[in-house]
Coordinates of C-alpha atoms and ligand atoms in Angstrom, one line a residue:
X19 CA 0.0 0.0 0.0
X20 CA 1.3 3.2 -0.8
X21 CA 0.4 6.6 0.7
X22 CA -0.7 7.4 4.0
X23 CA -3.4 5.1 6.2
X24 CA -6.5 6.8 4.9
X25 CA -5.8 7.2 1.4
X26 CA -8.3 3.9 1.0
X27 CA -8.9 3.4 4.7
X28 CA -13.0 2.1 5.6
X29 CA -13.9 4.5 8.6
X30 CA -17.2 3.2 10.7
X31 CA -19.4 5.8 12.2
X32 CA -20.0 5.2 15.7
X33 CA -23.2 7.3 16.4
X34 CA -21.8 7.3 20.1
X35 CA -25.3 7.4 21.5
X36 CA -26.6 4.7 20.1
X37 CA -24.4 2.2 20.0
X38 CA -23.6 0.6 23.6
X39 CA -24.8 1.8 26.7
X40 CA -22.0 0.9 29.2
X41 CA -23.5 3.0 32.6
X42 CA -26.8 2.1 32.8
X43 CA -28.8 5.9 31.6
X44 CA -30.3 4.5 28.0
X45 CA -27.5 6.9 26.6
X46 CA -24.5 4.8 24.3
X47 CA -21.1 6.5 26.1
X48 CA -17.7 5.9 25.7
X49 CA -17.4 3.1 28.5
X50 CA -20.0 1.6 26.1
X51 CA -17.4 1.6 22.4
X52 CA -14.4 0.7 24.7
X53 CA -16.4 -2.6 25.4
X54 CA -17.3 -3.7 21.7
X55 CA -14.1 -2.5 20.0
X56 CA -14.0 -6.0 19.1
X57 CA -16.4 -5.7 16.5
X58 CA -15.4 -2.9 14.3
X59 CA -12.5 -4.6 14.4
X60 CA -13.6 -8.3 13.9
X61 CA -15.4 -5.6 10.5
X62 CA -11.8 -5.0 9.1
X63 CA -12.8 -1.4 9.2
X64 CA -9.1 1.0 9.8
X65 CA -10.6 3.1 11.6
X66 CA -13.6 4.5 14.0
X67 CA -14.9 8.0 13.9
X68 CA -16.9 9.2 17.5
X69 CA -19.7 11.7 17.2
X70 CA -19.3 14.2 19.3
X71 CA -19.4 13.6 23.2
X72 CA -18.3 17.1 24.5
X73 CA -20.6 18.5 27.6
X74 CA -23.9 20.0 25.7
X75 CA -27.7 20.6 26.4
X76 CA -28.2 18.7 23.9
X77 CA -30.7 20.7 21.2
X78 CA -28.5 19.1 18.1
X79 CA -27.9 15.6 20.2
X80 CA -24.4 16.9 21.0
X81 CA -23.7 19.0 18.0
X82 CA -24.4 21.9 20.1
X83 CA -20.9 22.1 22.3
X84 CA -20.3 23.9 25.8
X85 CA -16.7 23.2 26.1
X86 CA -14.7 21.5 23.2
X87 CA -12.1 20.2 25.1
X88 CA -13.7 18.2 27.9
X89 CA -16.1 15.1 27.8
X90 CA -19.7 15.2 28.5
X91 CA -19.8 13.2 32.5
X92 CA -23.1 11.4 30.8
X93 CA -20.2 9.9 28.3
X94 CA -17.3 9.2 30.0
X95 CA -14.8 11.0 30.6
X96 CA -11.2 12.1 29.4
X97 CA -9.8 9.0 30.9
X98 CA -12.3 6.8 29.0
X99 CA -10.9 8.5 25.9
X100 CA -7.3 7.8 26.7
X101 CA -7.9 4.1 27.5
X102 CA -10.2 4.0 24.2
X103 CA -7.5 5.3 21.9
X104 CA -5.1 3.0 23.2
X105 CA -7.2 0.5 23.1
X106 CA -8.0 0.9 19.6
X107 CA -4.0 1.1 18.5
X108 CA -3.8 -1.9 20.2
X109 CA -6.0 -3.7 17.6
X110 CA -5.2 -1.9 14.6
X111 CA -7.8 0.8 14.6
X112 CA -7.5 4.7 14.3
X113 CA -9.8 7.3 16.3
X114 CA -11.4 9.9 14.5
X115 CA -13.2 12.8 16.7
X116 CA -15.8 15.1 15.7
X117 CA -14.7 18.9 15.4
X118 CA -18.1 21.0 15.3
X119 CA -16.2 24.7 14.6
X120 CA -18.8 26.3 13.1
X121 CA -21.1 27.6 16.1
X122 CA -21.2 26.5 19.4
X123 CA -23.9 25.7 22.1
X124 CA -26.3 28.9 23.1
X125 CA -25.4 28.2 26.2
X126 CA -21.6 28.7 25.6
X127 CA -19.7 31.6 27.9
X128 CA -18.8 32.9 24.3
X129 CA -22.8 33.2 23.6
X130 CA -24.4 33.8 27.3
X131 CA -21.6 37.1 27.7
X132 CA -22.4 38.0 23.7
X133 CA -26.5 38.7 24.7
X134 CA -25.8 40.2 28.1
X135 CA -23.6 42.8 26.5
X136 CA -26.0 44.2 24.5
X137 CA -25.8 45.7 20.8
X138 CA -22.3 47.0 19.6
X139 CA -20.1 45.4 22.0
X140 CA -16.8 43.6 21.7
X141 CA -18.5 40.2 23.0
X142 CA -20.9 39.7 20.3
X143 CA -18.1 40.4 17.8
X144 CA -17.4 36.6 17.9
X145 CA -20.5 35.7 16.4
X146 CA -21.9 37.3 13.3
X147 CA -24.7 39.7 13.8
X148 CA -26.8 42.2 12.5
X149 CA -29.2 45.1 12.7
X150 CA -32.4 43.7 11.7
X151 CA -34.7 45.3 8.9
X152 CA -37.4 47.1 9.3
X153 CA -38.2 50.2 11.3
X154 CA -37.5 48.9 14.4
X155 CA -35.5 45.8 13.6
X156 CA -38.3 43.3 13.5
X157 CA -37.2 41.2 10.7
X158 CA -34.4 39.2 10.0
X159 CA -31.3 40.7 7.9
X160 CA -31.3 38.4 5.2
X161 CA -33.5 35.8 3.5
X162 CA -30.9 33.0 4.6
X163 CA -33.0 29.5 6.0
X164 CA -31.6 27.4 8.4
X165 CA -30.5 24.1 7.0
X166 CA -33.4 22.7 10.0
X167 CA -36.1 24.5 9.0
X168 CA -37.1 28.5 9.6
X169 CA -35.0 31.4 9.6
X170 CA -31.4 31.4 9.5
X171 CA -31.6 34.5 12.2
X172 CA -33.1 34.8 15.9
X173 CA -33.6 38.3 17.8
X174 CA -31.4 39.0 20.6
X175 CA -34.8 41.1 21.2
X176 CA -32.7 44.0 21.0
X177 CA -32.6 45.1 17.8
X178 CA -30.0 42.9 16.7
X179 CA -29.8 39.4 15.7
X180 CA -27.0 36.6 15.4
X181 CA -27.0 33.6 12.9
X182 CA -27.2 30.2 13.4
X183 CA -27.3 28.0 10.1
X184 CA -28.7 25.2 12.0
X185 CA -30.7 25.4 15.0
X186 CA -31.5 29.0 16.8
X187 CA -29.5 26.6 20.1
X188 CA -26.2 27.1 17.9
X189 CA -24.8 30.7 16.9
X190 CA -22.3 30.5 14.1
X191 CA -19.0 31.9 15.1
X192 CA -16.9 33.8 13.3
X193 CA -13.4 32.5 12.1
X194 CA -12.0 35.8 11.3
X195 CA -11.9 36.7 15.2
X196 CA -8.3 36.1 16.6
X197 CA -10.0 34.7 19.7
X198 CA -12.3 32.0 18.1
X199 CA -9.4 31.3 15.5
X200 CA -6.9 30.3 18.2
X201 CA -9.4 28.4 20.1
X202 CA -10.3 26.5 17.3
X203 CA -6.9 25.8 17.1
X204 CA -6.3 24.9 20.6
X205 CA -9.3 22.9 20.2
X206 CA -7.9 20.7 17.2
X207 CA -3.9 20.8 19.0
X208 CA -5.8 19.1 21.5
X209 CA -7.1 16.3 20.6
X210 CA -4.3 15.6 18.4
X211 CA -1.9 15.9 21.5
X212 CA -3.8 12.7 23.0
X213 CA -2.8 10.6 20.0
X214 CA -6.1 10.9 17.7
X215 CA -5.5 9.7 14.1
X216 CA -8.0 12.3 13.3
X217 CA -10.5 15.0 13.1
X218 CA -13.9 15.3 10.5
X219 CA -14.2 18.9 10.7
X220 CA -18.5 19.3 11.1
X221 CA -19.9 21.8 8.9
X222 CA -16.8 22.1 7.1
X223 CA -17.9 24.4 4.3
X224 CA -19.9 27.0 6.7
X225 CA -17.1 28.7 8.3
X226 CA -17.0 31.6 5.9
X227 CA -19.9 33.8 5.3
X228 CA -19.9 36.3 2.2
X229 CA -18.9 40.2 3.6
X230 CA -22.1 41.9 3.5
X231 CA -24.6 39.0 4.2
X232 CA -26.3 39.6 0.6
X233 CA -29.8 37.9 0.2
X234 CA -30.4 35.1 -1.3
X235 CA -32.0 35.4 -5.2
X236 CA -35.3 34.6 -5.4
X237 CA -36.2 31.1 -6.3
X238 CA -33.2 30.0 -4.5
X239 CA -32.9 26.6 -3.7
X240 CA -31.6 24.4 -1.0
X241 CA -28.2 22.5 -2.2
X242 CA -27.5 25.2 -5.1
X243 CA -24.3 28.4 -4.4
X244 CA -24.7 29.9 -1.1
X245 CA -23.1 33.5 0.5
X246 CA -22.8 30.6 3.2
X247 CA -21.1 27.8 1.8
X248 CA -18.1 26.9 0.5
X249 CA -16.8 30.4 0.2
X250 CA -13.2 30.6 -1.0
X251 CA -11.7 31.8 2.3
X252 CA -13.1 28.8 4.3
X253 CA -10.0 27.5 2.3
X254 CA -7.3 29.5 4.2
X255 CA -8.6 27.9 7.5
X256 CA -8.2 24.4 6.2
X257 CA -4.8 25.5 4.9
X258 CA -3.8 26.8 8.2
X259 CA -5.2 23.6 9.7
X260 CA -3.5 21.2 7.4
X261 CA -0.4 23.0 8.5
X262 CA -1.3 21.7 12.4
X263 CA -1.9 18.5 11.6
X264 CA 1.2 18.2 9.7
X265 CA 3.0 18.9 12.7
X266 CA 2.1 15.5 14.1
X267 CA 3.6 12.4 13.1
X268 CA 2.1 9.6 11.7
X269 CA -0.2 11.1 9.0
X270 CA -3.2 12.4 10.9
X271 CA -6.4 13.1 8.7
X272 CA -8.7 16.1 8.3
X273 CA -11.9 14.8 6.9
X274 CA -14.0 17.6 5.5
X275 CA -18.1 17.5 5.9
X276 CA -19.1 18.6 2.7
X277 CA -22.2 18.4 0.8
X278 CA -21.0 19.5 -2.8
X279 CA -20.8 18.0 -5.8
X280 CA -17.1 17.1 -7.4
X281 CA -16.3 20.6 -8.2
X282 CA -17.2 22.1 -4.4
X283 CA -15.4 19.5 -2.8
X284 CA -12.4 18.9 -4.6
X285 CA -10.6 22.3 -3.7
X286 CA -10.7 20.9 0.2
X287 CA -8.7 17.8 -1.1
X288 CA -6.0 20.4 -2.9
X289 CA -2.0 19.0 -1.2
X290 CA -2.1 21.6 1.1
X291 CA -5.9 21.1 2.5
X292 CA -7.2 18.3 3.6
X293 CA -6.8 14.7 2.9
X294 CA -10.8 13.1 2.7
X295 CA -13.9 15.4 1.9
X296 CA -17.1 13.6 1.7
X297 CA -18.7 12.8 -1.2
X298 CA -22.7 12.8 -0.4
X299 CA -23.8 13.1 -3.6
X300 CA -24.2 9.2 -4.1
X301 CA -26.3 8.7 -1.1
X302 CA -29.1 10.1 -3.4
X303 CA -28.1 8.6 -6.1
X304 CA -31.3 6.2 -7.7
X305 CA -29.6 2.7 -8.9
X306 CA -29.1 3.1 -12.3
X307 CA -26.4 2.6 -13.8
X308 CA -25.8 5.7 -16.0
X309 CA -25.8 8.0 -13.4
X310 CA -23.2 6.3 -10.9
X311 CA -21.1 5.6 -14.0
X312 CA -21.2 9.9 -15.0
X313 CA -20.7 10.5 -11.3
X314 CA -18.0 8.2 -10.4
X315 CA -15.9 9.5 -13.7
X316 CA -16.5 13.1 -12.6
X317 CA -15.4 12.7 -8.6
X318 CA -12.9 10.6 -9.9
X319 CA -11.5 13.5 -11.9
X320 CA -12.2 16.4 -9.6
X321 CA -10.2 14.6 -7.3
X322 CA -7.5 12.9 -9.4
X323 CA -6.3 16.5 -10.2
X324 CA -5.3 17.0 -6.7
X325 CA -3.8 13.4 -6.5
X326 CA -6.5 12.7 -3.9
X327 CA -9.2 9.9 -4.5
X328 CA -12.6 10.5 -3.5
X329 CA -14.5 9.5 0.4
X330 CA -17.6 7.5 -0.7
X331 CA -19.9 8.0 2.2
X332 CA -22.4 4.9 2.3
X333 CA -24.6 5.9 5.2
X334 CA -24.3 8.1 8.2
X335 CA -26.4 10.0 11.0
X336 CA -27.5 12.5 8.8
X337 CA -29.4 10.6 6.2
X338 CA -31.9 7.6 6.2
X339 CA -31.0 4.3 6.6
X340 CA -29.1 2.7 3.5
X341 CA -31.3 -0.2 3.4
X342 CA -34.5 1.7 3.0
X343 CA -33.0 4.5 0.8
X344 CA -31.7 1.9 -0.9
X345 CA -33.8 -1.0 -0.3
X346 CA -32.1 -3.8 1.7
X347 CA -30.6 -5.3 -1.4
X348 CA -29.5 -2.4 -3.1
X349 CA -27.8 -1.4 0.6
X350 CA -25.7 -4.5 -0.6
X351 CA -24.8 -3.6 -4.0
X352 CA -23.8 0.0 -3.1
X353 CA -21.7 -1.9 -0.4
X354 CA -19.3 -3.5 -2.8
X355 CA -19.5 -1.0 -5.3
X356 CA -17.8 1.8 -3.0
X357 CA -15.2 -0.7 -1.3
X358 CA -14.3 -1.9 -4.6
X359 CA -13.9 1.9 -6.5
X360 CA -11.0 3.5 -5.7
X361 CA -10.8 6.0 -2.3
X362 CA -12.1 5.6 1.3
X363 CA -15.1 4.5 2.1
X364 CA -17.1 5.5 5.2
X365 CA -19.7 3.0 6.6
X366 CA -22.6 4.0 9.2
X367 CA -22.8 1.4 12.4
X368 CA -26.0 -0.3 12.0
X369 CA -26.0 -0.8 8.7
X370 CA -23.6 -3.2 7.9
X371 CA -26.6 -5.0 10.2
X372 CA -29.0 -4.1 7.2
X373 CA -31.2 -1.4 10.0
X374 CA -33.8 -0.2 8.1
X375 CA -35.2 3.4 9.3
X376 CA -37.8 3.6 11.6
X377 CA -40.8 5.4 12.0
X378 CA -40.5 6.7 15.6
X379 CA -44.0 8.2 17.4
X380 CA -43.7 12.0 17.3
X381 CA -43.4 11.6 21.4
X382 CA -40.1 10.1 20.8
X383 CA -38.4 12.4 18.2
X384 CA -35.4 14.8 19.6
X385 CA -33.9 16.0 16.4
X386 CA -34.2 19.8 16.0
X387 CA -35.4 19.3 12.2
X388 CA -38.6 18.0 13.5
X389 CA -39.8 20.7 15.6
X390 CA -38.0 23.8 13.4
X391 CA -39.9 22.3 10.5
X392 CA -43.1 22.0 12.1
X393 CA -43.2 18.6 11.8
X394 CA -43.1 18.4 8.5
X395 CA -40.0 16.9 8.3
X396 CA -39.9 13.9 10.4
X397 CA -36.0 14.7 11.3
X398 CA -33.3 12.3 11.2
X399 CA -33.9 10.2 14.3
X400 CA -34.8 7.2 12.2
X401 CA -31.6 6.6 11.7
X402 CA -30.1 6.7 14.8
X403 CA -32.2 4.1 16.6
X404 CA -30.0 2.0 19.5
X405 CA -28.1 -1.1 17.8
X406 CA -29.0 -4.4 18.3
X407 CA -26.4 -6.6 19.7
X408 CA -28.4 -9.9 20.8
X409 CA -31.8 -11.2 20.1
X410 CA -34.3 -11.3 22.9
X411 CA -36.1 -8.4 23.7
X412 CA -35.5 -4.7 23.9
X413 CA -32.8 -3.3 24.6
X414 CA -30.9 -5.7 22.8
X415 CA -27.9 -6.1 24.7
X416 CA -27.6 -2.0 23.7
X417 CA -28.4 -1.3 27.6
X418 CA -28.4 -3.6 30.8
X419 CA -32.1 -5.2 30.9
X420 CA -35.2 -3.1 31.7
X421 CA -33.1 0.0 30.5
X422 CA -34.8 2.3 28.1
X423 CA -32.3 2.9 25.4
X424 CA -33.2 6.9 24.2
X425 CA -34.8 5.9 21.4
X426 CA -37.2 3.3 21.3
X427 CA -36.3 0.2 19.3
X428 CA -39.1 -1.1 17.1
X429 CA -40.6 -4.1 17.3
X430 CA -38.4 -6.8 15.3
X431 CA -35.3 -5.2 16.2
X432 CA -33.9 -8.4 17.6
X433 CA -34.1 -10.0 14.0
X434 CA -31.0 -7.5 12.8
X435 CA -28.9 -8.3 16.0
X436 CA -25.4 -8.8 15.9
X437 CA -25.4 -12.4 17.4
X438 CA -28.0 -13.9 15.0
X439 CA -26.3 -12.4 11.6
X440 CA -23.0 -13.9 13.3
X441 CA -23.9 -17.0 12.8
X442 CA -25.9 -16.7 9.5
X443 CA -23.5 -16.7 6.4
X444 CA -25.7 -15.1 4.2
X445 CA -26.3 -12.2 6.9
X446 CA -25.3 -8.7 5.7
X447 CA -23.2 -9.1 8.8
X448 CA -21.2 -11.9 6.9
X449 CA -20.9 -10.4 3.9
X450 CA -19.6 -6.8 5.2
X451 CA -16.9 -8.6 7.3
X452 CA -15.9 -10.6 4.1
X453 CA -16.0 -8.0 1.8
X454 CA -13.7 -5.6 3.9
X455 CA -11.6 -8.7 4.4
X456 CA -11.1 -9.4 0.6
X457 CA -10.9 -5.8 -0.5
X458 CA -7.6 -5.5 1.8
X459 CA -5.9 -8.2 -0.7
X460 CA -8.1 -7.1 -4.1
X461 CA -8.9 -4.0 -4.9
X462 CA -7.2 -1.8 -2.0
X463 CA -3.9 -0.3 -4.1
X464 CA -4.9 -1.2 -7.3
X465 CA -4.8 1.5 -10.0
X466 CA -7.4 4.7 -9.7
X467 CA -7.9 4.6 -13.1
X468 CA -11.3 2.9 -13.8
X469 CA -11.6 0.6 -16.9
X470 CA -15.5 0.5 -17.5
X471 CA -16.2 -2.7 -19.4
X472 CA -18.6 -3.3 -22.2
X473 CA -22.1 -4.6 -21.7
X474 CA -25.7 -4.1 -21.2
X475 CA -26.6 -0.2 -20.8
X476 CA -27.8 -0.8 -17.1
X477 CA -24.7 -3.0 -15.4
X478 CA -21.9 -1.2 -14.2
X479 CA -18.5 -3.0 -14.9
X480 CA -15.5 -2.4 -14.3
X481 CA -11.9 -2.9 -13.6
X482 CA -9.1 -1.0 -12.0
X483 CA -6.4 -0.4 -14.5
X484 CA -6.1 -3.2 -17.1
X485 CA -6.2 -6.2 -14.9
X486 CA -7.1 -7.1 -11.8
X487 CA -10.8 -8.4 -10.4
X488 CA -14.2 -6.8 -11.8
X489 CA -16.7 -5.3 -10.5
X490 CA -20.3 -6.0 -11.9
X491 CA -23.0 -4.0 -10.6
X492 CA -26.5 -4.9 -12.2
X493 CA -28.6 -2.1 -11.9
X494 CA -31.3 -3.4 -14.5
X495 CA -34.3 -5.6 -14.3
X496 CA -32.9 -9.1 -15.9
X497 CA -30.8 -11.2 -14.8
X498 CA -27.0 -10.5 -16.5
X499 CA -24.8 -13.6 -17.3
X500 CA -21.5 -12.5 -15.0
X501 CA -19.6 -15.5 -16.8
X502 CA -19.2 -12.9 -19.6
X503 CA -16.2 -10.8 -17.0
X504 CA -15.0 -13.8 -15.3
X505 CA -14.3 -16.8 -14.3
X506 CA -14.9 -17.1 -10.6
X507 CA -16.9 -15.3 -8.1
X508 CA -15.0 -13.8 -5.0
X509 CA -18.6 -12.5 -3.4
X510 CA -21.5 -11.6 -4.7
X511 CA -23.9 -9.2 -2.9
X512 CA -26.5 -12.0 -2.9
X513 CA -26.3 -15.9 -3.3
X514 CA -25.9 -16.7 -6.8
X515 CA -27.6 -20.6 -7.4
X516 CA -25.9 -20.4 -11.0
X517 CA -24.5 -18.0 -13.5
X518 CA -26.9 -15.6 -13.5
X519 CA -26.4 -12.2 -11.3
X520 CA -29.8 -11.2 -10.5
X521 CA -30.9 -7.4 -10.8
X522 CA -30.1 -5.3 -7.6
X523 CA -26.8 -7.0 -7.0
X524 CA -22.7 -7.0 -7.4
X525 CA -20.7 -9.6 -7.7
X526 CA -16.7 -9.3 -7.6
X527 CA -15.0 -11.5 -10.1
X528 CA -11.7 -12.6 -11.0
Ligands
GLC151 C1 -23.4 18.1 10.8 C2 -23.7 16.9 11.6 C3 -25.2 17.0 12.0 C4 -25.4 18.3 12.8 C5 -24.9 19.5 12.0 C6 -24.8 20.7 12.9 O1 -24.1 18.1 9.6 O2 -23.4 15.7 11.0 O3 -25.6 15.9 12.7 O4 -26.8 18.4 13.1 O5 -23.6 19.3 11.5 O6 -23.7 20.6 13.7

C-alpha cells in the first residue's frame, strides 16, 4: 500500500449514543465503544470515527458544544478517551473525533456574555450579527433558511440578531476573530496531542460567510451556491489547519463535511488542504447505472487533479438508513460497489446489520429538524435508533435489561442483532466482514484509473487499471450472465444458485 493510512482506509461511524450503553442511563457512552471494540475490528474497518461527546444541552444531540475540550460526565470522561484510543491502537484501529467549529452551544460563555452585553459590544463580535430590517428591527437581515427549517436569524430582542445555520440553540461563530481562531486551534492541538488519528471537521464548508450577508435570489434553492457555503476563504482555514496536523507524526487526517458535488469539494482535497472530503452526492443517487457511471468519472476527476481519490460515504447520522433508501438489497450492492472503487469508504454502524429506518412516534423524536420544520419533516432520528447486539427483547444487549435505550427500538429489532447475523453466512453481517476482508488483498492499491467494461446499458462493470478483479453491478431488471467478465466469483452481494447475477446486485469477479 502506498500513501498514507486513509488514502483507501474504511472509517465506521460510531453514532456514540446509540451504540452501547456501558453506565446504565439509556445513553451509548464511551465506556460503552471501549467494550465492543471488538467488533469494528472483527469488520476489518481501519478506523472508527466518534460523534461528538463534549458536555452540551443537547438541542442538536451533542452538535451543540459547551466546552470542546472536555467530555460530557453522561459519556465518560477524558480517561475513558485515553484508555479508548489506546485501546484501539492496540487492535489496529485509528480514532477519529468530531470537530463542530462552526457555532457553538447557546449556552456557551462565548454566547451567554455576547446577549448580556448588549448591541455593539466587543462580546458579540465573535458571532456574526446584525441590525435587523425594518423600522424597528423586526425582521431578520437576510432571507438565509436554516438548513433545520425556519430562519437562519433569531432576535437577541434587542434590535440585533445573530445567525445560526442550524438550530436558533447554535450561533455561528466567526473564524475571522483572533479569539475564536486560536481556540479552534487549541481545540484541534488538543485532541491531536492525545494521540487521535483524526479530526472530521462538522460543517466544514460553513465557516466563511460572504462580507455583507447579501440575500439570497429569489427562487433559490436548498443545495444550489450559497453566500454561506463553500466560500473561497473557508479554504485558508483548512490551509492553516492542514499545517497543524502536519505537525504531528504519523499522518493524521482532516476529513472535511461537505455536501457539494465534485467541483465544491475537490478544492478541500487540494496537497495543502485536507486529505478526505465527503462525497454525499451518491447517497441520493437512484440505482441506475448511468448515473453512478457519469458520477464516479467526474469525482474521480475532480479529485485525481489533486492526487486525492474520492471519500464514498455509504450511510451516516444524517441521512436515512441505507437499506431503506436503498432498499435492503441495493444497501448491498452500493456496499461493494464503494469498497471496490478507488478511495475511502465510510460505513454507518448499523448498517452493515442491514437497520432499516424507523418510523419513531412523534413523542419520541429529539432532532431539531422536526420541531424547526413543524413537523413536517420527520428529522433524522430514524436513523439513529439504538443497535441491536443480541436477540431477545429490547434493549438488545444495547443497555443492561429493563433500561430504556433513548430511542425506542421497534418491534423486530432483535431479527437484525449482531449475534444472530454472526452466525448466518448469508447475513449482511457476513458479507460486510468478508468484503472488507477481501478488498484488503483485491482491490485496496490497485490503480485509480477505472476501466469501465462493455455490456448491457444498465450494469456497471468495471476494472481498475487493465487487470485485476471486476466489478459487476447490475442495476437493471434481468438477470446479467456475470460468466461474460470472469471466471470465478470472489462475493457476490446475494447468493448466486448459477450463472446468472440477479438485478439489484454485485458480484466481484476474477
Ligand atoms: C453536521 C452533523 C449533523 C449536525 C450539524 C450541525 O451536519 O453531521 O448531525 O446536526 O452538522 O452541527
Amino acid at each position: 500500500m502506498t500513501g498514507p493510512w486513509w488514502r483507501e482506509a474504511v472509517t465506521y461511524e460510531i453514532y456514540l449514543r446509540s451504540y452501547v450503553d456501558g453506565t446504565g442511563d439509556g445513553l451509548g457512552d464511551l465506556p460503552g465503544v471501549r467494550s465492543r471494540l471488538d467488533h469494528p475490528r472483527g469488520l476489518g474497518v481501519d478506523a472508527v470515527w466518534l460523534t461528538p461527546f463534549y458536555p452540551s444541552p443537547d438541542h442538536d444531540c451533542g452538535y451543540d458544544v459547551l466546552d470542546h475540550r472536555a467530555v460530557d460526565a453522561r459519556f465518560g470522561t477524558l480517561v475513558d478517551v485515553d484508555g479508548l484510543i489506546v485501546e484501539a491502537h492496540a487492535v489496529g484501529l485509528r480514532v477519529v473525533v468530531d470537530l463542530v467549529l462552526n457555532h457553538v452551544s447557546a449556552g456557551h460563555p462565548w454566547f451567554r456574555a455576547a446577549r448580556a452585553a448588549g448591541p455593539g459590544s466587543a462580546e458579540r463580535l465573535r458571532f456574526h450579527v446584525r441590525s435587523g430590517r425594518g423600522p424597528a428591527g423586526e425582521r431578520p437581515p437576510t432571507n438565509w433558511p436554516s438548513i433545520f427549517g425556519g430562519p437562519a436569524w433569531s432576535p437577541f430582542g434587542d434590535g440585533e440578531w445573530y445567525l445560526h445555520l442550524f438550530d436558533a440553540q447554535q450561533p455561528d461563530l466567526r473564524h475571522d476573530h483572533p479569539e475564536v481562531a486560536a481556540d479552534a486551534e487549541a481545540t484541534l492541538r488538543f485532541w491531536l496531542d492525545r494521540g487521535v488519528g483524526g479530526v472530521r471537521f462538522d460543517a466544514a464548508g460553513s465557516l466563511v460567510k460572504e462580507d455583507g450577508y447579501p440575500d439570497l435570489p429569489d427562487g433559490w434553492r436548498p443545495g444550489e451556491a450559497a453566500p454561506y457555503s463553500d466560500r473561497d476563504g473557508v479554504h485558508a482555514i483548512y490551509r492553516r489547519w492542514a499545517r497543524v496536523l502536519a505537525e504531528y507524526p504519523g499522518d493524521r487526517l482532516g476529513v472535511a463535511e461537505t455536501w457539494g458535488g465534485p467541483e465544491v469539494i475537490a478544492p478541500y482535497l487540494r496537497p495543502d488542504e485536507l486529505g478526505q472530503a465527503f462525497a454525499m452526492d451518491p447517497l441520493f443517487w437512484p440505482l441506475e447505472a448511468a448515473t453512478w457511471r457519469a458520477g464516479v468519472d467526474a469525482l474521480l476527476a475532480a479529485t485525481l487533479r489533486h492526487g486525492r481519490l474520492p471519500t464514498w460515504v455509504h450511510g451516516s447520522h444524517d441521512v436515512r438508513r441505507a437499506a431503506t433508501r436503498w432498499g435492503a438489497d441495493g444497501s448491498r450492492a452500493v456496499l461493494l460497489l464503494m469498497l471496490a472503487l478507488p478511495g475511502s469508504v465510510y460505513l454507518y454502524a448499523g448498517d452493515e446489520l442491514g437497520l432499516p429506518e424507523v418510523d419513531l412516534p412523534d413523542d419520541a423524536i429529539r432532532d431539531p429538524v422536526f420541531r424547526r420544520s413543524g413537523g413536517v419533516d420527520r428529522g433524522r432520528d430514524g436513523a439513529r435508533v439504538p443497535v441491536p447486539w443480541t436477540d431477545g427483547s429490547p434493549p438488545h444487549g444495547f443497555a443492561a435489561p429493563g433500561v430504556a435505550p433513548w430511542l425506542p427500538q421497534p418491534t423486530g429489532w432483535g431479527g437484525y442483532a449482531v449475534d444472530r447475523q454472526a452466525v448466518d453466512p448469508t447475513s449482511t453481517l457476513a458479507l460486510t466482514r468478508a468484503a472488507l476482508r477481501l478488498r484488503t488483498g483485491r482491490w485496496r492499491g490497485r490503480p485509480a484509473q477505472l476501466c469501465w467494461l462493455d455490456g448491457p446499458d444498465e450494469v456497471l462493470a468495471f476494472q481498475r487499471g487493465s487487470d485485476g478483479p471486476v466489478c459487476l453491478a447490475n442495476l437493471g431488471d434481468a438477470p446479467v450472465d456475470w460468466r461474460r467478465y470472469g471466471e470465478r466469483v470472489l462475493l457476490a452481494s446475494v447468493s448466486l444458485a448459477d450463472g446468472w447475477l440477479p438485478p439489484c446486485a454485485t458480484a466481484w469477479l476474477c
